[in-house]
Amino acid sequence: MRLSNLRYLLKEGAKNIWTNRTMSIASIAVLVSCLLLTGAAILLSMNIDSAMASVEGSNSIKVYCEQGLPTLKSVQVGEEIMKLDNVKSCELVLKDEAVEEMMDSLGDNGTVLESLLGDENFLPDAYRISMEDLSKYDETAASILAIDGVDQIIDYKDVAEKLTDLDNMVSTAGMWIVLLLSLVSLFIISNTIRVAMFSRRLQISIMKSVGATNWFVRLPFVVEGVLIGLISGLLSSLLLNIVYQNALGALAGINIFDPVDIGPLQGSITLLFVLAGMIFGAVGGMISITRYLHKEGSSFSIF
Amino acid sequence: MITFKNVSKVYANGTHALTDINMQIEQGEFVFIVGSSGAGKSTFLKLLMCEEQPTEGEIVINDTVITDLPRRKIPFLRRTMGIVFQDFRLIDSMSVYDNVAFAMHVVGATPQEIRRRVPYMLSLVNLQEKAKCRPKELSGGEQQRVGLARALINNPKLIIADEPTGNVDPALSFEIVDLLSEINRRGTTILMVTHEHGLVKHFHRRIVEIQGGRIVADTGKVETSDEAE
Ligand SMILES: Nc1ncnc2c1ncn2[C@@H]1O[C@H](COP(=O)(O)OP(=O)(O)O)[C@@H](O)[C@H]1O
Ligand SMILES: [Mg+2]
């Protein structure tokens, strides 16, 4: 393929888009929606993962020893806990520290608790632990409870379960929505290109009569699809960024977890969108041109 | 150059368009094909252009049996022929120049080749002054000359014209056939379907008459001398 031919093809493709503005805009809109939803699903899922990681990473599970257990015994409990496979870290919170924490949180009024320090302290010793893998929570919790001297576990199991459920739901729903929208996009793109082809059937018939190969006839329309995909890819990655930043801004006050930063991802998102868009466009173009060439386009004379 | 051997064409709907056609056309001939409407003249040309396949028989062009040519080779066969349409088939949104240049683009010519050859071709059909015009601004005769320039631009060995003067003022028809004669003098084979008896009588050329899908008359090769016109 010569450079001049490439230029010709690009020009023809761009001209097609412009001549059929309305259809082209419709195609772009549908493709952008599809890509945006895909992006939203991906980002949502990533944020859920990050929230899960922060739940998993924080020492959010507390294991309480039996009340009045001697400190030495409490330390032994800690050693037992550390021996378990799934336990990442295990930090002892002595009952006196617990009281001091409480006093801190009460500020000036905290002094009333002073009398609790020392022998009068009725709080049990406790461990803050974190697990490697929250999905193995149940087994690990059972093992901990089985340790002699452990009284109870206070945890965020529910939160972890809900996040896992949500993540699965987002992935499944996202997949179906994306699949459906992909089909719609393909349909719209191939129709757009069919309209372009129809409005150029005279040109196509002349091309064939002077000996254009089917590839040469096809390519401008494939180029048209690819250009539509390219525009949609760029547009949707830009929109996704804006929408996401706004969403983060709105959520800024609520500090439940660290949201995923889109900045470092922008490059790969753009690349992914542009590639996906271009592939869609090319496939859409191919579908319609092949159908056209097999039907109306196979003959060129209307003698 | 062209040989039809026992060629018959029956369309899918059962119409017998051509029956047992046998004929030979030599390189450099100028052939008028005449016959009433529905006689099968256009079908005859369509078989030559590989637009339709015969149901029986064989067509050979320059030692190539075109009747069993693979589909992907058809474009390259078409590049050896120039096709002129009755309705001109010019693209209204393009200038005269671009209409002709377009045909070179399609076969992958370089911009330099196009810049060199298109003006030459336009001057051959006497339209160099109209290069920038749109087809709609030209008379029927002029439009057909653009069509002729386009058909000739890729240097075909054969020109196939189906009633090229059908949409041209009778007075200007002669001009078109004059041009075709000129091209023929340079060695290009011409096949032209026409209804106009005046033309056929005026230019002493081989005449093949088709009626009811059969060749009913053929004057055979006519030796033409330039003085004959
Ligand atoms: N694509 C087609 N399908 C079916 N019948 C056709 C087709 N093209 C032409 N015919 C029929 O074949 C016969 C010859 O047509 P044609 O070659 O166009 O005649 P001419 O050009 O001499 O007027 C006519 O009866 C016409 O109706
Ligand atoms: Mg006809």
Coordinates of C-alpha atoms and ligand atoms in Angstrom, one line a residue, chain A residues 303, chain B residues 38 41-43 162-163 193, ligand 2:
Chain A
F303 CA -27.9 -0.9 -18.7
Chain B
G38 CA -34.5 -7.2 -25.4
K41 CA -27.1 -7.1 -26.7
S42 CA -26.4 -6.0 -23.1
T43 CA -26.2 -9.6 -21.9
D162 CA -23.6 0.0 -24.4
E163 CA -25.6 2.7 -26.3
V193 CA -24.1 -1.3 -29.0
Ligands
MG2 MG -29.5 -3.1 -23.5

